[in-house]
PDB file of C-alpha atoms and ligand atoms in Angstrom:
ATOM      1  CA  UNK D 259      95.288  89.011  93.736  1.00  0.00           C
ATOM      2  CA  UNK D 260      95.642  91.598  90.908  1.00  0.00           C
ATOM      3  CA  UNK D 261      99.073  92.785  90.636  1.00  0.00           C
ATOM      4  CA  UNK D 262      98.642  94.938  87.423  1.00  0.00           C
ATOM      5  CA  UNK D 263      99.809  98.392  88.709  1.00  0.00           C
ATOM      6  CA  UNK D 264      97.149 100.204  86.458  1.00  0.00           C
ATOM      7  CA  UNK D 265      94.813  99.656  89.074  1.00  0.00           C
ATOM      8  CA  UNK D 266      96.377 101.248  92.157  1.00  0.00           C
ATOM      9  CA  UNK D 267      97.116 104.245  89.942  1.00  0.00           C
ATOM     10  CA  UNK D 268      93.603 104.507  88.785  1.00  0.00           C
ATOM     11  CA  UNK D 269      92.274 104.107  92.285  1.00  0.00           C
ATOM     12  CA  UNK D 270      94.780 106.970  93.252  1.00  0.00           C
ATOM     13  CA  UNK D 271      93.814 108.897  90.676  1.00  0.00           C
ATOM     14  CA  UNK D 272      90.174 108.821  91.455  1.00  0.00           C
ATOM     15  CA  UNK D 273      91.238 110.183  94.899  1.00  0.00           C
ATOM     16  CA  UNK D 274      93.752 112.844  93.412  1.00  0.00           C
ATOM     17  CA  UNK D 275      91.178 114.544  90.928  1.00  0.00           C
ATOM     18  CA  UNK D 276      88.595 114.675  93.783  1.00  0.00           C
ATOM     19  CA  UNK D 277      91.094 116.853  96.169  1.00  0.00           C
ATOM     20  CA  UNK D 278      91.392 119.126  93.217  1.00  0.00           C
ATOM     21  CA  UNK D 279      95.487 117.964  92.702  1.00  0.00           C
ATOM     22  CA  UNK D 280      94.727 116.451  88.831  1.00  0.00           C
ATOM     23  CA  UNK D 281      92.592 119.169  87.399  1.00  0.00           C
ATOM     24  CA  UNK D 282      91.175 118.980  84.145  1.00  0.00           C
ATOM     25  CA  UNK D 283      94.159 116.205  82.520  1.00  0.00           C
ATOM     26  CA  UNK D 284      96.623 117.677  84.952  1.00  0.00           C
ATOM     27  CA  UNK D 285      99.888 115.338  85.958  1.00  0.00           C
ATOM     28  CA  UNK D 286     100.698 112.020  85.367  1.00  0.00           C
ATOM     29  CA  UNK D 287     101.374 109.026  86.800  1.00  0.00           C
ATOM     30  CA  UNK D 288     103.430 105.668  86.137  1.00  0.00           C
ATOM     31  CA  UNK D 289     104.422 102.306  87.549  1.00  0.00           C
ATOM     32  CA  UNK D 290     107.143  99.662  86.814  1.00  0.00           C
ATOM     33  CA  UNK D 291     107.150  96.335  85.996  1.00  0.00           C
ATOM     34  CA  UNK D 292     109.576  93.854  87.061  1.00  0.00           C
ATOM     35  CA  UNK D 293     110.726  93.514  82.898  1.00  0.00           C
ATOM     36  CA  UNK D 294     112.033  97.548  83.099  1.00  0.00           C
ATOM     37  CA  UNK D 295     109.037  98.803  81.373  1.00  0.00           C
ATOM     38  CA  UNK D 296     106.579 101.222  82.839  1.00  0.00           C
ATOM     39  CA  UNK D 297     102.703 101.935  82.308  1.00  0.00           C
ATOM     40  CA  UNK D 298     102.335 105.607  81.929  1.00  0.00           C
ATOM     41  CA  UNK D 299      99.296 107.523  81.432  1.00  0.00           C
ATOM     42  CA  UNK D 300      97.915 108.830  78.021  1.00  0.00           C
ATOM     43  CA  UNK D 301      98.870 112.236  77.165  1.00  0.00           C
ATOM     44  CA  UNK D 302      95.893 114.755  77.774  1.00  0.00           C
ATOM     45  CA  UNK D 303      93.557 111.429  79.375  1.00  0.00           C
ATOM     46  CA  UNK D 304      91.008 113.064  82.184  1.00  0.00           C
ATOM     47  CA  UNK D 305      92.282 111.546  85.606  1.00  0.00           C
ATOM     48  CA  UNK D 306      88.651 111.030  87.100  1.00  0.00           C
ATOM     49  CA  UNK D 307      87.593 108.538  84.296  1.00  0.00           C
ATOM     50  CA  UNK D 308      91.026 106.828  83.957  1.00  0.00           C
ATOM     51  CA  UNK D 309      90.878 103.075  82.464  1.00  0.00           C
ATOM     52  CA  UNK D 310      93.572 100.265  81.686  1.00  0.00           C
ATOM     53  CA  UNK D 311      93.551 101.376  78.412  1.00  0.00           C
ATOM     54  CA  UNK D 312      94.617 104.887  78.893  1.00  0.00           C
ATOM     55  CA  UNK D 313      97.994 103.810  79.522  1.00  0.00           C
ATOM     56  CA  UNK D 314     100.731 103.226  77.418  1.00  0.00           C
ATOM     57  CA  UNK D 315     103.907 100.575  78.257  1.00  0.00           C
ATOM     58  CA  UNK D 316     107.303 101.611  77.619  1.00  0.00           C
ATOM     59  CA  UNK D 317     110.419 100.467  77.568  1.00  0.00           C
ATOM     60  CA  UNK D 318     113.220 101.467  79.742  1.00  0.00           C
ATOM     61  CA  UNK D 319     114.783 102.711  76.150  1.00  0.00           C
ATOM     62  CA  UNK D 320     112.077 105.315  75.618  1.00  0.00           C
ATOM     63  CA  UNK D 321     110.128 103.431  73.106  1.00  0.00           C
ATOM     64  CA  UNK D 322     106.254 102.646  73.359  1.00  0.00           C
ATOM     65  CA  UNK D 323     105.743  98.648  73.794  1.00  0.00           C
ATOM     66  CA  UNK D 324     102.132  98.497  74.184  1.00  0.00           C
ATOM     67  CA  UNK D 325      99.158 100.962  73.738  1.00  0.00           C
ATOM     68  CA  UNK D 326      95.662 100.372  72.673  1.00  0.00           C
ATOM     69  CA  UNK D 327      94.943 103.012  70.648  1.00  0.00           C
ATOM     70  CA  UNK D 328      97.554 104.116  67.621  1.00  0.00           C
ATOM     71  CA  UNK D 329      96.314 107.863  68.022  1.00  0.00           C
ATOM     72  CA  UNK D 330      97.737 107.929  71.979  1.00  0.00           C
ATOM     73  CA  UNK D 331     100.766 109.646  72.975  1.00  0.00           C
ATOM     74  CA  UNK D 332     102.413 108.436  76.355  1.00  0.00           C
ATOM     75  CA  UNK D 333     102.694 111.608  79.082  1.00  0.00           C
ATOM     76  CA  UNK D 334     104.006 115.263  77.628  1.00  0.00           C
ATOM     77  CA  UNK D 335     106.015 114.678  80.707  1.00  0.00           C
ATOM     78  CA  UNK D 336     107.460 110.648  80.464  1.00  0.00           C
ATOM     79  CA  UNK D 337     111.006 112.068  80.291  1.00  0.00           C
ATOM     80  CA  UNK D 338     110.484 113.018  84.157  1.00  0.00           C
ATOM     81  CA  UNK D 339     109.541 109.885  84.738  1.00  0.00           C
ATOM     82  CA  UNK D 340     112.371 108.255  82.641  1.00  0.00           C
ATOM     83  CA  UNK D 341     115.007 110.579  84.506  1.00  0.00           C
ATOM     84  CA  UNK D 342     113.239 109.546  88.162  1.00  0.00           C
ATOM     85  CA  UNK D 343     113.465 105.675  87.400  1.00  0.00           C
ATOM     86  CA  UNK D 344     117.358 106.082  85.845  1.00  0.00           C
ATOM     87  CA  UNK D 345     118.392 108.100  89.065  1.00  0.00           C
ATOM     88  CA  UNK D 346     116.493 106.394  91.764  1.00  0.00           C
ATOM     89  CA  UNK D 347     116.494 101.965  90.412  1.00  0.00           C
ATOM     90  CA  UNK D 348     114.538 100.992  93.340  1.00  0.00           C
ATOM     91  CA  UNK D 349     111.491 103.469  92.384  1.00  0.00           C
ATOM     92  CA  UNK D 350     108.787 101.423  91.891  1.00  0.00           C
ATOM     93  CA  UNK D 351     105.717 103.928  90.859  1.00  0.00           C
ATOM     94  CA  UNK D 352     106.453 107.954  90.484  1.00  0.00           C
ATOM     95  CA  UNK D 353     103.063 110.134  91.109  1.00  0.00           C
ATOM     96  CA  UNK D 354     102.552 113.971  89.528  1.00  0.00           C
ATOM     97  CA  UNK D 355     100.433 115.773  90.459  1.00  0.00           C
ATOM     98  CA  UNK D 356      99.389 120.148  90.408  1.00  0.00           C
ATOM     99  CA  UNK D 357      98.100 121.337  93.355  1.00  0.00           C
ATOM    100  CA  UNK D 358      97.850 124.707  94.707  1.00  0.00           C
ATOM    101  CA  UNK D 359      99.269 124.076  97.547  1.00  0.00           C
ATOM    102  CA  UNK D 360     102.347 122.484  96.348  1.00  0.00           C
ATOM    103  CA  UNK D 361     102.863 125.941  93.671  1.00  0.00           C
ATOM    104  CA  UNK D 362     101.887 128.098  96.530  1.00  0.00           C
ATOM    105  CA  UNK D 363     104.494 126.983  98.855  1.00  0.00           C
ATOM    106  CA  UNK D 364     107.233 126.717  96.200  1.00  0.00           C
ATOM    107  CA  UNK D 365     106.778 130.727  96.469  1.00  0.00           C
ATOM    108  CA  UNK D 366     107.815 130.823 100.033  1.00  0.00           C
ATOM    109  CA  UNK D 367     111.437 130.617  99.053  1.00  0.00           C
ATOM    110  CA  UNK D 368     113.598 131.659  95.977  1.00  0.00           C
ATOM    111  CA  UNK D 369     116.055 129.268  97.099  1.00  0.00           C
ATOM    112  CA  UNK D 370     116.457 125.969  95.430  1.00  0.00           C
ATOM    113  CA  UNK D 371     114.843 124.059  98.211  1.00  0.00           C
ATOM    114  CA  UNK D 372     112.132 124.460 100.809  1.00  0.00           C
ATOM    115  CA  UNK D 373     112.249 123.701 104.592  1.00  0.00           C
ATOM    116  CA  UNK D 374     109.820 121.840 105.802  1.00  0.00           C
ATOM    117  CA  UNK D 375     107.953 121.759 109.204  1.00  0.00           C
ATOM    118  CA  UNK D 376     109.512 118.923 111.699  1.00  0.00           C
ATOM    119  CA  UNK D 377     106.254 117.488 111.489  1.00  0.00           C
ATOM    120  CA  UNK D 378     105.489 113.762 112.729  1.00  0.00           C
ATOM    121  CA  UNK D 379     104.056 113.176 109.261  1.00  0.00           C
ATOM    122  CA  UNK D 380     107.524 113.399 107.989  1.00  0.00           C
ATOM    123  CA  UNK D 381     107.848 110.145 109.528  1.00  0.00           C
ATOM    124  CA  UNK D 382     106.151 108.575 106.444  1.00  0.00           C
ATOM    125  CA  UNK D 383     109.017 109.653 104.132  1.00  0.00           C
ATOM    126  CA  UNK D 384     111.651 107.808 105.776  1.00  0.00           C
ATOM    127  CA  UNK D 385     112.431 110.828 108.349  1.00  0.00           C
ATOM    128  CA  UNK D 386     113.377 109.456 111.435  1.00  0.00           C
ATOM    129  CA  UNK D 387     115.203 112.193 113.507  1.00  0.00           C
ATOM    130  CA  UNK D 388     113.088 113.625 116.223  1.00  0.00           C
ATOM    131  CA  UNK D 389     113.360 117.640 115.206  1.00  0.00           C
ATOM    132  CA  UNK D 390     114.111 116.924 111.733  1.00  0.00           C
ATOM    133  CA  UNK D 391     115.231 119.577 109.664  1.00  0.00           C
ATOM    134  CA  UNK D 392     114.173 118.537 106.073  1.00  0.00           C
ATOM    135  CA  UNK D 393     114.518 120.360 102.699  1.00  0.00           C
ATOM    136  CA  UNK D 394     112.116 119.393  99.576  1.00  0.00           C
ATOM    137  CA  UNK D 395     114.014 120.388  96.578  1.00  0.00           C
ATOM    138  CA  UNK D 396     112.823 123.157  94.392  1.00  0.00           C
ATOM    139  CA  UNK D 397     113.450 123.168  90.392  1.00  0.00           C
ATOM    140  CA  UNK D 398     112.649 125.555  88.065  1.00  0.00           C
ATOM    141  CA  UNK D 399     109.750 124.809  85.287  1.00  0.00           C
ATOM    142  CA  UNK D 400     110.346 124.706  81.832  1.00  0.00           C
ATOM    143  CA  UNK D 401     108.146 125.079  78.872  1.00  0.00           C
ATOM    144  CA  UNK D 402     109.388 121.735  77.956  1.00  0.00           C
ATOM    145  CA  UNK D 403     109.347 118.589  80.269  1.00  0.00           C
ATOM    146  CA  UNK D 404     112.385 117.320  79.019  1.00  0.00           C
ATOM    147  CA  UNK D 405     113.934 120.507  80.500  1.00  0.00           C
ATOM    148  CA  UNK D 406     112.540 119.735  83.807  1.00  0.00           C
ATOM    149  CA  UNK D 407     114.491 115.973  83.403  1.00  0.00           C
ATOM    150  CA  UNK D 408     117.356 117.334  82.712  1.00  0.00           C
ATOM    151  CA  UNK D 409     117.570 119.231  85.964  1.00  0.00           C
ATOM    152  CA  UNK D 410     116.518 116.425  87.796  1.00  0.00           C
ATOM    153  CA  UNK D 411     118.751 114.060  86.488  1.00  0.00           C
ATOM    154  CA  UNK D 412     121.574 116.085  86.678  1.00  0.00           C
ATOM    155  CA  UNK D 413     120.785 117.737  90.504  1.00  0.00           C
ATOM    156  CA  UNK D 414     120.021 114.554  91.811  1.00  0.00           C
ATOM    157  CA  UNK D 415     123.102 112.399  90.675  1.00  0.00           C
ATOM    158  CA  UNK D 416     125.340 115.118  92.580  1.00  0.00           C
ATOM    159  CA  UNK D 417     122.915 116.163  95.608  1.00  0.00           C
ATOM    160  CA  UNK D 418     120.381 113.029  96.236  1.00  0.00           C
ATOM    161  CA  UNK D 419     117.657 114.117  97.766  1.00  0.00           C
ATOM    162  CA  UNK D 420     116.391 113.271 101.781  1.00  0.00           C
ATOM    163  CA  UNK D 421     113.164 112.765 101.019  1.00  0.00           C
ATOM    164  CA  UNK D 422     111.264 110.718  97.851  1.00  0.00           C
ATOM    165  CA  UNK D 423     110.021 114.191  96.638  1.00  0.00           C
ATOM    166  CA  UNK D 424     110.589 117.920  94.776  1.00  0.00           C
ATOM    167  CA  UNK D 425     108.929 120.590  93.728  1.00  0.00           C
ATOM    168  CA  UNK D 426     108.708 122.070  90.259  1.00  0.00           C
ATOM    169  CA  UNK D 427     107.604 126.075  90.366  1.00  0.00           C
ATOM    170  CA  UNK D 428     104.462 126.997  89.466  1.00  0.00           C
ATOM    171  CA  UNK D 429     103.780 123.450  87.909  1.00  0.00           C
ATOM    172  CA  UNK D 430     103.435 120.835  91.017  1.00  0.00           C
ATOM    173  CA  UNK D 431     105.364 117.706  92.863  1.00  0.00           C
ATOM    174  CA  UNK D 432     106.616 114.787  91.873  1.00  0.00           C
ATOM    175  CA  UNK D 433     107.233 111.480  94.393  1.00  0.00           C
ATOM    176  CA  UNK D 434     108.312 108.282  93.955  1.00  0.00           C
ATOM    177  CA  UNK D 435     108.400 105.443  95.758  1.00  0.00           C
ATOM    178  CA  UNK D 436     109.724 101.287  96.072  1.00  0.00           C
ATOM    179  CA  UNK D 437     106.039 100.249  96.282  1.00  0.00           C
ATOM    180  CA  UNK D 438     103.475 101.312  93.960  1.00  0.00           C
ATOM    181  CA  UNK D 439     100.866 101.704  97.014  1.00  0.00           C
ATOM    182  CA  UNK D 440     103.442 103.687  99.159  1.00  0.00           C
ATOM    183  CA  UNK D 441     103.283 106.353  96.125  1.00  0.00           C
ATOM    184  CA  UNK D 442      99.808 107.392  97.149  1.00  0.00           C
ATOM    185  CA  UNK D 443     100.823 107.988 100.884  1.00  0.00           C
ATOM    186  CA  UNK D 444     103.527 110.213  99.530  1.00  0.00           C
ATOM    187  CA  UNK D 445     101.167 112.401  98.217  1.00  0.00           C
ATOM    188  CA  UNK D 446      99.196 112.824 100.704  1.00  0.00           C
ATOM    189  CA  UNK D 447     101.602 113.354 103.273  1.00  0.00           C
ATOM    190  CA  UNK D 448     102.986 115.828 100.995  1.00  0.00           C
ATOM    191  CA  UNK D 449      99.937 117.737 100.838  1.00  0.00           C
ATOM    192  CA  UNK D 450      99.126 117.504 104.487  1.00  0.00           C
ATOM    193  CA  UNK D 451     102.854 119.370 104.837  1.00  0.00           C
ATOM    194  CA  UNK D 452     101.940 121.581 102.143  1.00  0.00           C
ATOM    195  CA  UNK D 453      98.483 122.382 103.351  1.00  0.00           C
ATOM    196  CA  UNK D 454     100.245 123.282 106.881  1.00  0.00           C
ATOM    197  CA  UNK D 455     102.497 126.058 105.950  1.00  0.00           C
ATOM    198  CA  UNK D 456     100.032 127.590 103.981  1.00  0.00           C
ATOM    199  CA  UNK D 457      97.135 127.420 107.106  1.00  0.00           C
ATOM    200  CA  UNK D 458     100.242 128.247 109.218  1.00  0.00           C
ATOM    201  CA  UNK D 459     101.054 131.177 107.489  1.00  0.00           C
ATOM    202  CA  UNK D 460      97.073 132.608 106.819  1.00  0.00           C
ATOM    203  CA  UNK D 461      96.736 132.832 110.604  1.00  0.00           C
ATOM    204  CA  UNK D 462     100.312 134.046 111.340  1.00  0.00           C
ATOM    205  CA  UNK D 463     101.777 130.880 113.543  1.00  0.00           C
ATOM    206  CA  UNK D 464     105.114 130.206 113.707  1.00  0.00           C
ATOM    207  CA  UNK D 465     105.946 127.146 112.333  1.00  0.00           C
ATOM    208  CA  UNK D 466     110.078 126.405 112.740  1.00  0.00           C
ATOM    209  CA  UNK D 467     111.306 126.648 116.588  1.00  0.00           C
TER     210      UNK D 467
HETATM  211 ZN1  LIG R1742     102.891 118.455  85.272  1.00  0.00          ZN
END
């Protein structure tokens, strides 16, 4: 059994860039291992032809540990990642991605979170109530990630969110999860909900009781 991380994410990231959610070198994605240090992908790397070696290692202080090439830079947006793993310690994997559905759904509300549909789906993110009534919060983008990790890190500590999820405006969603293979579900269920309102709302049907 292979238990090197870099190959679920590359298998998810095959499956991301076909859907249209890691355009061009759009998002990023990184997993944990058990020493504290996470594999991250390159900065700018395509996601369809993603390989061991565009990841970098680093450790939980910030610092690279491993990369194969001295010219790679880990992720633009690593601090997210950083401020996901220091705020949630049982996050195993935390997935990136920008799709339009995610940014066109962050425009149904100005608020700071969204409501989602009491969907059965929801199920797969840990909500168990039978009409739940679940918010995915909403933060602002920044031209700067470490802007973005900032907010996090300081929203979350106070307000922890219900669901493994948020939204960042006009940019995309970020989940993470205790198991590097639940990551990928995440997504997916995410943009199942996402792909919902916005159907939902093109033909006019009422989606909140
Ligand atoms: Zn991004």
């Amino acid at each position: 059994m292979n238990t090197d991380p870099r190959f679920t994410l590359i298998a998810a990231a095959h499956l991301f860039y076909e859907q249209g959610w890691m355009a061009g070198t759009a998002g990023s994605m990184s997993a944990r291992l058990p020493d504290g240090s996470f594999w991250i992908t390159v900065r700018g790397c395509a996601k369809q032809t993603l390989t061991p070696s565009d990841f970098i290692r680093m450790a939980s202080d910030g610092t690279v540990c491993q990369r194969y090439d001295p010219d790679d830079y880990p992720s633009s947006e690593t601090v997210v990642h950083e401020a996901v793993y220091a705020t949630f310690p049982k996050a195993q994997a935390c997935y990136h991605i920008h799709s339009i559905e995610s940014n066109l759904v962050a425009r149904f509300t100005k608020a700071e979170a969204l409501r989602l549909p009491p969907l059965e789906m929801l199920k797969g993110l840990g909500v168990s109530e039978e009409h739940p009534q679940v918010e995915i919060p909403i933060f602002p983008n920044h031209g700067r990630a470490s802007g973005i990790a900032a907010d996090i890190s300081a929203r979350f500590e106070t307000y922890p969110p219900t669901i493994p999820a948020c939204l960042i405006r006009d940019h995309g969603v970020v989940t993470w999860a205790p198991l590097v293979e639940d990551a990928q579900n995440y997504i997916e269920i995410l943009e199942y909900v996402f792909r919902y309102m916005v159907l939902a709302r093109n033909i006019n049907v009422e989606i909140f009781d």
